[in-house]
XYZ file of C-alpha atoms in Angstrom:
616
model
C -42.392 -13.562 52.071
C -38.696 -12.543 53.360
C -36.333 -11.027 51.266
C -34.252 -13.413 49.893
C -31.880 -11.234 47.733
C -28.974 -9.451 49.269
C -25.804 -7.258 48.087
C -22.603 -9.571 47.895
C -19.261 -8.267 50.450
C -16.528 -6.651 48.927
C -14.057 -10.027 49.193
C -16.757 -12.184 47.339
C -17.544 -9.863 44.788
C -13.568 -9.292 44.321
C -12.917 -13.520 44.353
C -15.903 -13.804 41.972
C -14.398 -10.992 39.756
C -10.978 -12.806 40.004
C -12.614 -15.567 38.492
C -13.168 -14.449 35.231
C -9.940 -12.410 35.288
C -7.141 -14.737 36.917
C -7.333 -18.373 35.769
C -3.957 -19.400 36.370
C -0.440 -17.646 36.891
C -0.593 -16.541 32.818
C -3.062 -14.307 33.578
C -1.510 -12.434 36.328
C 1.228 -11.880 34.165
C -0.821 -10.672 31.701
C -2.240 -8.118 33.734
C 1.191 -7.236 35.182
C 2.873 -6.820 31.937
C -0.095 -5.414 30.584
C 0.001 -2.443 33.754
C 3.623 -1.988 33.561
C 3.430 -0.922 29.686
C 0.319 1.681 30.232
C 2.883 3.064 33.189
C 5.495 3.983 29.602
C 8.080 1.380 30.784
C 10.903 0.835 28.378
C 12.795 -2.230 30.794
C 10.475 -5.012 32.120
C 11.826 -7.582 34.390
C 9.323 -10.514 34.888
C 10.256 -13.169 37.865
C 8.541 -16.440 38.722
C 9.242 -19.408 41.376
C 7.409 -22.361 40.606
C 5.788 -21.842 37.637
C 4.071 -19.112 38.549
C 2.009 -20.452 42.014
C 4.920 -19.465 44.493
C 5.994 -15.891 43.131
C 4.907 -13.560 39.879
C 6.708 -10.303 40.406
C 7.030 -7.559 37.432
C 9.735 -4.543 37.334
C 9.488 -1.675 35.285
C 10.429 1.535 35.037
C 7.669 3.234 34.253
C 6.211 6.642 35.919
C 5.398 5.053 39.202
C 2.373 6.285 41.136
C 1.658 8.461 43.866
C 0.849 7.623 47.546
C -3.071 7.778 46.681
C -2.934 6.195 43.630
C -1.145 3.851 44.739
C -3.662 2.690 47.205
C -6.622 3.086 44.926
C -5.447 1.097 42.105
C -6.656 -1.985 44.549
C -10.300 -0.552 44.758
C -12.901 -2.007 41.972
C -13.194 -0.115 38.120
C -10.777 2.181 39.961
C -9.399 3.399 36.101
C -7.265 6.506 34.793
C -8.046 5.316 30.887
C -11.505 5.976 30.985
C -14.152 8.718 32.130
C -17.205 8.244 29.733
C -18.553 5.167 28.381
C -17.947 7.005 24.536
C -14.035 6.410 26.002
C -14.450 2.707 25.251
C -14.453 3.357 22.064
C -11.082 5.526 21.533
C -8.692 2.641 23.650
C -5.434 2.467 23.041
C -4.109 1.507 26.493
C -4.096 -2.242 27.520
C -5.816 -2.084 30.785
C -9.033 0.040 31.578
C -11.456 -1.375 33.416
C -9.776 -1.276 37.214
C -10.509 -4.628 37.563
C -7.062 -6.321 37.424
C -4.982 -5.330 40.548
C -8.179 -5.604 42.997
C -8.768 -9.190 41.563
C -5.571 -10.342 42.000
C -5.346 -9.051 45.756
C -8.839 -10.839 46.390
C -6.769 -14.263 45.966
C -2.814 -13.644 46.990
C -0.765 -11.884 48.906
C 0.348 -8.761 46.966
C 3.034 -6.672 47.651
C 3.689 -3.124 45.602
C 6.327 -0.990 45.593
C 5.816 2.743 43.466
C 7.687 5.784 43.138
C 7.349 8.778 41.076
C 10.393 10.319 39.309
C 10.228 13.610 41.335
C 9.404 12.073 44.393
C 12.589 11.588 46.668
C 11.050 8.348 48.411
C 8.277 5.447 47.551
C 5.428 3.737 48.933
C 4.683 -0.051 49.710
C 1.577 -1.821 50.010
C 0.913 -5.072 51.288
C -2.883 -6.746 50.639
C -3.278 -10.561 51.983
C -7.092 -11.175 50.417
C -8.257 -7.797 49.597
C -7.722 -6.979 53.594
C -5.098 -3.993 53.460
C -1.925 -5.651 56.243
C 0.404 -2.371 56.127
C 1.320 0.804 53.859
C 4.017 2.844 54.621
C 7.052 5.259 53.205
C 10.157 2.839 51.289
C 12.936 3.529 49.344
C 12.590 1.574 45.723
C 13.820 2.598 42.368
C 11.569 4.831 39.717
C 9.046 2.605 38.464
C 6.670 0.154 39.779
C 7.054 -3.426 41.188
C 4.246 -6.045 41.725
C 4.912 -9.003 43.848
C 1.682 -11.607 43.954
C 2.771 -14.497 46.015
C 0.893 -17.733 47.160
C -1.609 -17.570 44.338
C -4.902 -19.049 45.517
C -3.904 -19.436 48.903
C -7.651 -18.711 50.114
C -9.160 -20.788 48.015
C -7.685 -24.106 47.661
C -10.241 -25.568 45.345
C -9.077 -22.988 42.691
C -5.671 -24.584 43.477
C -6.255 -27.688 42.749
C -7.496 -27.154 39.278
C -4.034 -25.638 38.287
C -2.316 -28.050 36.093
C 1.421 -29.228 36.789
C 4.764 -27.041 36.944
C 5.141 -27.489 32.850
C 2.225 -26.755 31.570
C 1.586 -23.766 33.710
C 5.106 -22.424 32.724
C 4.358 -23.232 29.269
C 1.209 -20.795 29.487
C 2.979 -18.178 31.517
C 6.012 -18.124 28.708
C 3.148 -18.012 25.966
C 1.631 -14.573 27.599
C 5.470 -13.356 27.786
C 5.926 -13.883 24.301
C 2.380 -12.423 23.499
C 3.445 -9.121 24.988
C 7.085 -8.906 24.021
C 6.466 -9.695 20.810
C 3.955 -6.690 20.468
C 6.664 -4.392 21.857
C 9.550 -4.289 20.280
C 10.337 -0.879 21.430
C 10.621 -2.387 25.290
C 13.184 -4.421 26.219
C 12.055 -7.165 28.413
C 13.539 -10.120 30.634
C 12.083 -13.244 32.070
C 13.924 -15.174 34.934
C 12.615 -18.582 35.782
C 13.512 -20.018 39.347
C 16.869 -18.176 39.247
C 18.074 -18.081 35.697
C 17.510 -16.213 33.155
C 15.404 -17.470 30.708
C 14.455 -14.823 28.009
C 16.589 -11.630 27.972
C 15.124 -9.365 24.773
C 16.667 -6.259 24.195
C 15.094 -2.785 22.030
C 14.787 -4.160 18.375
C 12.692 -3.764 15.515
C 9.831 -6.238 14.887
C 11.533 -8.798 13.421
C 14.869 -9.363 14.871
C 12.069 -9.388 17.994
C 10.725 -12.800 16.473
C 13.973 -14.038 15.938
C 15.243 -13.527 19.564
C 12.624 -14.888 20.946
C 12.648 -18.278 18.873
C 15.790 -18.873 17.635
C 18.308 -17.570 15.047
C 17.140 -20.267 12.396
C 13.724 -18.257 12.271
C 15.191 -15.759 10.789
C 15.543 -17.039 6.964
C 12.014 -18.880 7.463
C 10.160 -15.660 7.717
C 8.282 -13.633 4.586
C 7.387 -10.152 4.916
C 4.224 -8.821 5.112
C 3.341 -4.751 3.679
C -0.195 -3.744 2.643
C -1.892 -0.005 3.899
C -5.028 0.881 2.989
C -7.560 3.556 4.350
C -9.470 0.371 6.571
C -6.313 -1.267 7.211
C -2.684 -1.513 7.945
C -1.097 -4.680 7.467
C 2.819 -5.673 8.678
C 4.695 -8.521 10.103
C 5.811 -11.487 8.911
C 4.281 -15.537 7.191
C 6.263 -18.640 7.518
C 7.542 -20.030 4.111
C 5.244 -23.111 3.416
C 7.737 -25.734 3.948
C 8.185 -24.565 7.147
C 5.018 -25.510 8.470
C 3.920 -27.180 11.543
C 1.975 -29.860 12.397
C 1.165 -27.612 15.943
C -0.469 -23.917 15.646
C 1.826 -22.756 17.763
C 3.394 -19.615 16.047
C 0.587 -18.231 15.206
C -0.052 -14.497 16.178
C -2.218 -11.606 15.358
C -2.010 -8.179 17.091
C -4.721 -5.811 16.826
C -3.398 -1.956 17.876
C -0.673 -3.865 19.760
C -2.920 -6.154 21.050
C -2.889 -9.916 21.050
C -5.777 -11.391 19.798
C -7.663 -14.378 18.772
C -9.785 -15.035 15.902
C -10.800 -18.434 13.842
C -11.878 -15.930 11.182
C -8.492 -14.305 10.453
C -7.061 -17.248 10.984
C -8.644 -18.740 8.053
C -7.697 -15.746 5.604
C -4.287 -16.900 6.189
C -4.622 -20.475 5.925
C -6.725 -20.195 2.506
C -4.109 -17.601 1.063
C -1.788 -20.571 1.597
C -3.886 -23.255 -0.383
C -1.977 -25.267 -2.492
C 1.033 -24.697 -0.713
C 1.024 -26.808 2.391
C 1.268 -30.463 3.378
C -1.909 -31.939 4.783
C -2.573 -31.842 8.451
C 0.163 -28.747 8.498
C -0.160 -25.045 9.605
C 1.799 -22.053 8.761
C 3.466 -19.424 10.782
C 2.282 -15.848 10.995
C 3.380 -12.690 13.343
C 0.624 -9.868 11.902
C 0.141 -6.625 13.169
C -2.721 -5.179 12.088
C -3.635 -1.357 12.503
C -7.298 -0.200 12.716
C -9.356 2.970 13.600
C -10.251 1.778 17.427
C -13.787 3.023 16.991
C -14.299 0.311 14.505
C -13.946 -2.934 16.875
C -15.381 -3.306 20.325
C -12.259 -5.142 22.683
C -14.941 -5.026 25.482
C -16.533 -8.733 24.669
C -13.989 -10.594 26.893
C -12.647 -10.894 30.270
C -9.379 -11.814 28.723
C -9.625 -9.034 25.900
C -8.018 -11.634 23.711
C -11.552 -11.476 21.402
C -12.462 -8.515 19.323
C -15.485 -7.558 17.585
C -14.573 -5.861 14.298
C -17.193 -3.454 12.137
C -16.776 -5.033 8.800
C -15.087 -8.625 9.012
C -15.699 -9.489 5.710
C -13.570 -6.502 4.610
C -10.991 -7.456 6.743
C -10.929 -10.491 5.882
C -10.382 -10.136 1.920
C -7.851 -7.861 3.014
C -5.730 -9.723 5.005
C -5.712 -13.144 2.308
C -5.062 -11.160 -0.511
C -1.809 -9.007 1.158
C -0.857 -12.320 2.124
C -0.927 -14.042 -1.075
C 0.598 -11.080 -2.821
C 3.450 -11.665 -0.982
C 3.998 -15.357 -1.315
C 3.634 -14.238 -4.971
C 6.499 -11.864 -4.678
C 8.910 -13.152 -3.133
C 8.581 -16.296 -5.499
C 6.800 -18.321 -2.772
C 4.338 -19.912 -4.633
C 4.087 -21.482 -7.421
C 4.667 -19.694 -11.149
C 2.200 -20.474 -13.966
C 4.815 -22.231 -15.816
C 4.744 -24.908 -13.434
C 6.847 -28.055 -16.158
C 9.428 -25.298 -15.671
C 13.048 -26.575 -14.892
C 15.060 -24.565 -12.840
C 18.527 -25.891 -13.370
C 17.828 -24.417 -17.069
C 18.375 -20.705 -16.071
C 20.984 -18.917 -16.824
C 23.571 -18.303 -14.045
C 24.139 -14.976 -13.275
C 27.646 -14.707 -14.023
C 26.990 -16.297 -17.478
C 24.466 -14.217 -18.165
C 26.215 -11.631 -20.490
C 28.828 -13.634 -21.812
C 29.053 -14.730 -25.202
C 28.428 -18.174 -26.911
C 31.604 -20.261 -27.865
C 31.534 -21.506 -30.994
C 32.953 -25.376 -31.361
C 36.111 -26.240 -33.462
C 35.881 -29.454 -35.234
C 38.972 -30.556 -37.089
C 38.908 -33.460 -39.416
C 41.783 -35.732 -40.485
C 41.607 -35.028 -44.017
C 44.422 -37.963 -44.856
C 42.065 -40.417 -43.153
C 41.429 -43.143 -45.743
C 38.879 -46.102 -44.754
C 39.824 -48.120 -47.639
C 43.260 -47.991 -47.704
C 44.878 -51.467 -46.951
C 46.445 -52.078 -43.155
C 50.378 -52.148 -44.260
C 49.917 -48.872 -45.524
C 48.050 -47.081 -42.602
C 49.744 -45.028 -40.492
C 47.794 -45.917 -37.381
C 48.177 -50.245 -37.809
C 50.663 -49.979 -34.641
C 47.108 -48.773 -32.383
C 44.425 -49.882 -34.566
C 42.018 -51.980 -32.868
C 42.072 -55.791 -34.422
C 38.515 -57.528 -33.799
C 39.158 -61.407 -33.315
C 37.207 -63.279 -35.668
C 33.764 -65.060 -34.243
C 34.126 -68.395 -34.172
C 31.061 -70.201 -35.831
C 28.242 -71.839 -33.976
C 29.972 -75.244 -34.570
C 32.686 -74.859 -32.288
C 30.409 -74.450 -29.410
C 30.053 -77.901 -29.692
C 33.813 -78.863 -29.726
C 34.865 -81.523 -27.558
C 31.412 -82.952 -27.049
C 30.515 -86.657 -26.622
C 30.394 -88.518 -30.722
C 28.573 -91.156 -31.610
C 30.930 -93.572 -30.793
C 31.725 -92.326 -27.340
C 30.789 -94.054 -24.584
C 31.656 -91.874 -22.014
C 28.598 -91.040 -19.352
C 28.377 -88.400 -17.088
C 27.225 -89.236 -13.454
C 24.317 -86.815 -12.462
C 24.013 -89.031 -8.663
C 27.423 -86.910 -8.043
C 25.842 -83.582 -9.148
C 25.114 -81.052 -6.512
C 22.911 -78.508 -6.960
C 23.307 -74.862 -5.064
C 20.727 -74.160 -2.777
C 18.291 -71.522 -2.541
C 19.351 -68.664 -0.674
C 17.302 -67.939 2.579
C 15.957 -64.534 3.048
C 14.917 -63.406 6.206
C 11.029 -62.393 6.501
C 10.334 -59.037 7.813
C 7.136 -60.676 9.667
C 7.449 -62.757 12.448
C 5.334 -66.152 12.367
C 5.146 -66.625 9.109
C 3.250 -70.176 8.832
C 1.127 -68.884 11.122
C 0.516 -66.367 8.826
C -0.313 -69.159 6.478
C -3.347 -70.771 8.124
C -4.856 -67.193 9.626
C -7.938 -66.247 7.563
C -7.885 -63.557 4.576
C -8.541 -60.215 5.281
C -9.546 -57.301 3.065
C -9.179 -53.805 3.810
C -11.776 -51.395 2.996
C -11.148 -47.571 2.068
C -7.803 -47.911 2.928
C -8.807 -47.316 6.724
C -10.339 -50.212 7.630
C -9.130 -54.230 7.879
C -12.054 -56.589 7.663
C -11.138 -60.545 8.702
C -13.465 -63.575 9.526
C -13.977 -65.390 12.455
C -15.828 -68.296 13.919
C -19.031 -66.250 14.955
C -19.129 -63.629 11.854
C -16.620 -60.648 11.112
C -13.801 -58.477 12.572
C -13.710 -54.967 11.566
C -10.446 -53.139 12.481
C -9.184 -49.427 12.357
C -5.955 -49.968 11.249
C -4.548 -46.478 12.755
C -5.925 -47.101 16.019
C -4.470 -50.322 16.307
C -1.081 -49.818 14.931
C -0.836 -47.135 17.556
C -1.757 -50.408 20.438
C 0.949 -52.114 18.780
C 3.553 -49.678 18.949
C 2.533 -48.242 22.531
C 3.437 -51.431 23.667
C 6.929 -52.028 22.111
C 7.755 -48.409 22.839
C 6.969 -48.921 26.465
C 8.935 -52.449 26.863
C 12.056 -51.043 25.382
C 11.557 -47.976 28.056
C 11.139 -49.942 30.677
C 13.699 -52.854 30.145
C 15.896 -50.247 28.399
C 17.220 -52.160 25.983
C 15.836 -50.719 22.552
C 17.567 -51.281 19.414
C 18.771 -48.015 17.438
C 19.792 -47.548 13.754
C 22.584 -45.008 13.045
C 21.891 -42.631 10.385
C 24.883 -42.442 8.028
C 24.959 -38.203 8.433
C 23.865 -37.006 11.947
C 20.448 -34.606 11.383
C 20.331 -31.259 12.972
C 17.707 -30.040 14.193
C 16.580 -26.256 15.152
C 14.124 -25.617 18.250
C 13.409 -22.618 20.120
C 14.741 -22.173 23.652
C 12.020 -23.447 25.565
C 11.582 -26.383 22.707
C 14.434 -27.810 24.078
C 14.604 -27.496 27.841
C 11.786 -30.209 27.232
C 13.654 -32.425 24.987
C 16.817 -32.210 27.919
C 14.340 -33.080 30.429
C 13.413 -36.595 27.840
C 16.785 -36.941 26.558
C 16.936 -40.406 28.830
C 13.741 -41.592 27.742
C 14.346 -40.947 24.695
C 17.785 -42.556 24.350
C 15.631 -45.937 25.608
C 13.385 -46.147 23.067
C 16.514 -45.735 20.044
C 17.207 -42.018 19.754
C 20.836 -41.174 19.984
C 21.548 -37.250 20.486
C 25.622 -35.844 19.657
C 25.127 -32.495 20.718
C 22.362 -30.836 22.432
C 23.107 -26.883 21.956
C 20.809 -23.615 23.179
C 19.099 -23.804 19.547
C 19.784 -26.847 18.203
C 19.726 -31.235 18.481
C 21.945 -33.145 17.172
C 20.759 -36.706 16.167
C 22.803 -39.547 14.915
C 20.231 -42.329 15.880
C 16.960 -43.165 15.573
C 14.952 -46.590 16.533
C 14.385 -48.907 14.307
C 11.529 -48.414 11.683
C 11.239 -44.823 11.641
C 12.218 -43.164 8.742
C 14.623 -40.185 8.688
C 12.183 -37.718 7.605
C 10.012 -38.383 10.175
C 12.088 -37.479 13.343
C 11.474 -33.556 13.207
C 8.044 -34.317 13.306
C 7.979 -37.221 16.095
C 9.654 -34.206 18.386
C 7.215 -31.070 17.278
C 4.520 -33.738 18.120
C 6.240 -34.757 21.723
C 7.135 -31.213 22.306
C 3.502 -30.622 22.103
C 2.042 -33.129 23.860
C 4.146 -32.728 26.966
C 3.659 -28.906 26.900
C -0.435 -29.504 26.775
C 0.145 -32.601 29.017
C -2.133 -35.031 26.293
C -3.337 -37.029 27.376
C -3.253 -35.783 31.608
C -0.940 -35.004 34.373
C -1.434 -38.519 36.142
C 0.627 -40.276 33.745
C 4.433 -40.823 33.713
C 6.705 -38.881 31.184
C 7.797 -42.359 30.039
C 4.386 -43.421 29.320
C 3.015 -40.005 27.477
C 6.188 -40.264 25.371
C 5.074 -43.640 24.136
C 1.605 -42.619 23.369
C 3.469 -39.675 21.831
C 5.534 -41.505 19.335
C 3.040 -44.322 18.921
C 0.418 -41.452 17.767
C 3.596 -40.124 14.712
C 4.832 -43.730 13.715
C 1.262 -45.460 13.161
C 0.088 -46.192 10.123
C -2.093 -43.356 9.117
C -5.922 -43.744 7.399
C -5.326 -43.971 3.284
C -2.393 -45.819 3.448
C -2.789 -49.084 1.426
C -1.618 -52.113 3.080
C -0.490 -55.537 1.284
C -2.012 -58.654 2.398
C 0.697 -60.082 4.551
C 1.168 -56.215 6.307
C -2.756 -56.698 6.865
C -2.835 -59.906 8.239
C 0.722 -59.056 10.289
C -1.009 -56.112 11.883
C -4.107 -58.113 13.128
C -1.894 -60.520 14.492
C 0.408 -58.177 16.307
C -2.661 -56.788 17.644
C -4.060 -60.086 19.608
C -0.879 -60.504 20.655
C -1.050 -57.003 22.306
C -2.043 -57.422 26.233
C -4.701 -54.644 25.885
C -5.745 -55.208 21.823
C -9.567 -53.561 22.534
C -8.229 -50.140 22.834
C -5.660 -47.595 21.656
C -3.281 -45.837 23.727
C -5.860 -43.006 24.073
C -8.354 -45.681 25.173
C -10.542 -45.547 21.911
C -11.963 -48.407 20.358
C -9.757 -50.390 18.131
C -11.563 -53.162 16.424
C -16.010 -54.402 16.248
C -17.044 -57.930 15.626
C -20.442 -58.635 14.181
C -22.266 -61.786 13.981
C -23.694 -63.817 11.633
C -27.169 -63.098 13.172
C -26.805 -59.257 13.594
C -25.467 -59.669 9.800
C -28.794 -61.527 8.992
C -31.219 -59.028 10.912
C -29.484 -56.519 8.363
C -31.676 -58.271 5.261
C -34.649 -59.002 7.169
């Protein structure tokens, strides 16, 4: 039998290799950022066209390389971090494994530009799919710069599967943040199609956080201090009524390393029981510090997973430092919990001395001295006396009178009307009763046995539907709040809600001001309640950014779905009879009633017989 088993070429092996390490534009930027901070950089320029697809180029000025290093950084596990395999163990670069620049070149065209500090000129390289095009003496700046261009060009399938411009962006701005935000001591700028986007100077760690989303941050954030001999602990939690209903500021860096673990995760979330709104998730920027023999980064492609030694450890660790300091900085709760605090003490009262009252009494006050000899007759009060009960009937009709009163002339006043909120209503009247079951489900009859529906699912049908007529005929009704609500985003946070502004306006909002950090709102549609609107924009924020439910669909159509999903009804909420039997109404009326806006089932019938094969 032949041989069937034969060594790959280099350019397979290097696209195969590229895809586990570059999924999209993010993770060239990872790996960019990533190189240009082992290289001792303290500027970083990052520059992208098109999200990403049409140009990633990173700037630093770090030591540059030299004319041979320069060309073998493209080879395969061509590494300086490394020369044993006991050197995995003892990391405390970023990159190591050689794998990153020769992946990327496999799939773009990649142009590099390096010079040393002592050199007096450079050297450029140009790779178009791992096939070397030109190298040759330039003069560039100290430092490095990576241009990757045409991402994917050779292999269009690869392409295809990239999501659209804002999504991308989104994940290319997420990396960004991951690395900045782990560097404080590197100043670092991100330009976007031209403009400048991000533009972080040198800080410390948390005037970092609030540069990078927004000045409001700053009085939302809780410090973080515990060091032990396993563990060092610092950064920052969000206060609990800051929470989101997104996990999108969460972070957790490991040796300056962003990582990703459920486990941690859920030492933070469980030091905040008790303390957040259902459905809600708090805000965390941790660094953690660790002896780098004890975890293993070498698990992932991505190295966003770590193995740790002794989890558990880690884990009690992390909860407890982060419930001491909810504790003390009067986050949570105190034991006296009936405890008023409008009954403290001000501060500038605090050392001051009791007043004692004066009461002075009019010792010449007599009650039973007669009213010609009080001094006060001129402004005494003088109660008329109360007639008796007889008078009340003064002036009516005797015995002998024969007078009659007319009642045929009497008109009575009639009953005010009072608009109904429901539409219908003797409709309402002759529809079947309907019971609702655990507060989740509406039950009604019908000819051929029962009607079960999920009363969340369907309220979102019925709102989907108004939301989207008033869009499209743009002529939604809007209720103006009697003081205008502000409302803080970070900068990215509302480039999206500029881009919906219109849409928005359609379906009721009204927006005063639109600033760098901030929205101004002064109307909101009908029916939704004030409280509500920070969270119907975190949701649509969200949902656009992670295009829910896909890239096919229209911005005006995901931002009904959107807005549908925050205003519907939500499972436990009790519903009176004429709100039950309004809702199954509104939902035959609907022109799609059998599913949701996310196309799941709304309602099941059952019949009498599949109700009789039950007892059988």
């Amino acid at each position: 039998m032949a041989d069937i088993i034969q060594l790959l070429p280099d350019h397979v092996a290097n696209q195969i290799a590229a895809g586990e390490v570059v999924q999209r534009p993010a993770s060239v930027v990872k790996e960019l950022l990533e190189n240009a901070i082992d290289a001792d950089a303290t500027s970083i320029k990052l520059i992208i066209k098109d999200a990403g697809k049409t140009l990633v180029q990173v700037i630093d000025n770090g030591k540059g390389m030299s004319t041979t290093d320069a060309r073998l950084s493209f080879e395969r596990h061509a590494t300086s971090k490394i020369r044993t395999a006991e050197d995995l163990f003892k990391l405390h670069t970023k990159g190591f494994r050689g794998e990153a620049l020769a992946s990327i070149a496999a799939i773009a065209h990649v142009e590099l530009k390096t010079k040393q500090e002592h050199d007096d000129v450079g050297n450029t390289i140009e790779i178009e799919g791992s096939i070397v095009v030109s190298q040759e003496v330039v003069v560039t700046p100290k430092g490095t710069s990576v241009s990757v261009k045409n991402l994917f060009f050779n292999i269009p399938a690869r392409r295809n599967f990239l999501k659209s411009d804002t999504v991308e962006l989104r994940h290319v701005i997420d990396e960004f943040h991951r690395v900045a935000l782990a560097h404080p001591n590197i100043s670092f700028a991100l330009y976007n199609n031209g403009s400048e986007t991000f533009n972080l100077p040198i800080s410390n760690f948390r005037q970092r956080i609030v540069n990078i989303f927004g000045s409001k941050t700053n009085e939302k954030l809780v410090p973080v201090d515990e060091d032990t001999e396993v563990l060092k602990i610092s950064g920052f939690v969000g206060k609990p009524e800051f929470a989101k209903k997104t996990r999108g500021e969460q972070y957790f860096f490991v040796n300056n390393r962003f990582i990703k673990s459920a486990y941690l995760n859920h030492a933070v979330s469980s030091a905040f029981e008790g303390l957040l709104k259902n459905g809600t998730h708090p805000s965390y920027f941790l660094k953690l510090e660790v002896d780098p023999q004890t975890i293993d980064i070498n698990i992932h492609p991505t190295k966003t997973e770590i193995k740790f030694d002794d989890e558990h450890t880690l884990y009690a660790l992390l909860r407890s430092a982060v419930k001491h300091s909810l504790g003390q900085f009067n986050i949570a709760p105190v034991l006296d919990f009936d405890r008023d605090p409008n009954l403290d003490t001000p501060y500038h009262y605090k050392n001051n001395n009791a007043n004692i009252p004066k009461i002075e009494v009019d010792r010449s006050f007599n009650p039973f001295q007669e009213e010609h000899n009080s001094r006060a007759r001129a402004v005494a009060y003088k109660k008329e006396p109360t007639p008796s009960w007889d008078s009340l009937y003064v002036g009516m009709e005797s015995k002998g009178n024969t007078n009659q009163i007319d009642f045929s002339e009497v008109h009575f006043e009639s009953e005010r009307q009072t608009a109904s909120m429901f539409e219908n209503e003797n409709e309402l009247e002759q529809t079947h009763t309907t019971y609702q079951i655990h507060n989740k489900y509406i039950v009604s009859t019908i000819k051929s046995g029962m009607l079960v529906i999920d009363q969340h699912r369907a309220h979102q049908r019925i709102l989907y539907e108004d939301f989207l007529k008033n869009m499209t005929i743009k002529e939604a009704t809007s209720q103006q709040l009697l003081f205008p609500l502000e409302l803080y985003f970070s900068k990215q946070d509302i480039e999206i809600i500029k881009q919906l502004k219109d849409d928005l306006e359609h379906t009721g909002f009204v927006f005063s001001n639109v600033t760098k950090e901030s929205v101004e709102v002064k109307g909101v549609p009908v029916g939704v309640p004030e409280s509500e609107v920070s969270i119907i924009l975190e949701q649509l924020i969200s949902d656009v950014e992670n295009e829910v439910p896909d890239s096919n669909f229209s911005a005006t159509d995901l931002l009904a779905k959107s807005m549908a999903k925050s205003l519907a009804i939500k499972t436990g909420q009790s519903l009176q009879k004429d709100e039950q039997e309004h809702l199954v109404n509104k939902l035959f009326a609907c022109k799609e009633p059998n599913v949701s806006p996310t196309n799941r089932t709304t309602f099941i019938t059952m019949s009498v017989d599949e109700l009789d094969k039950k007892f059988i």
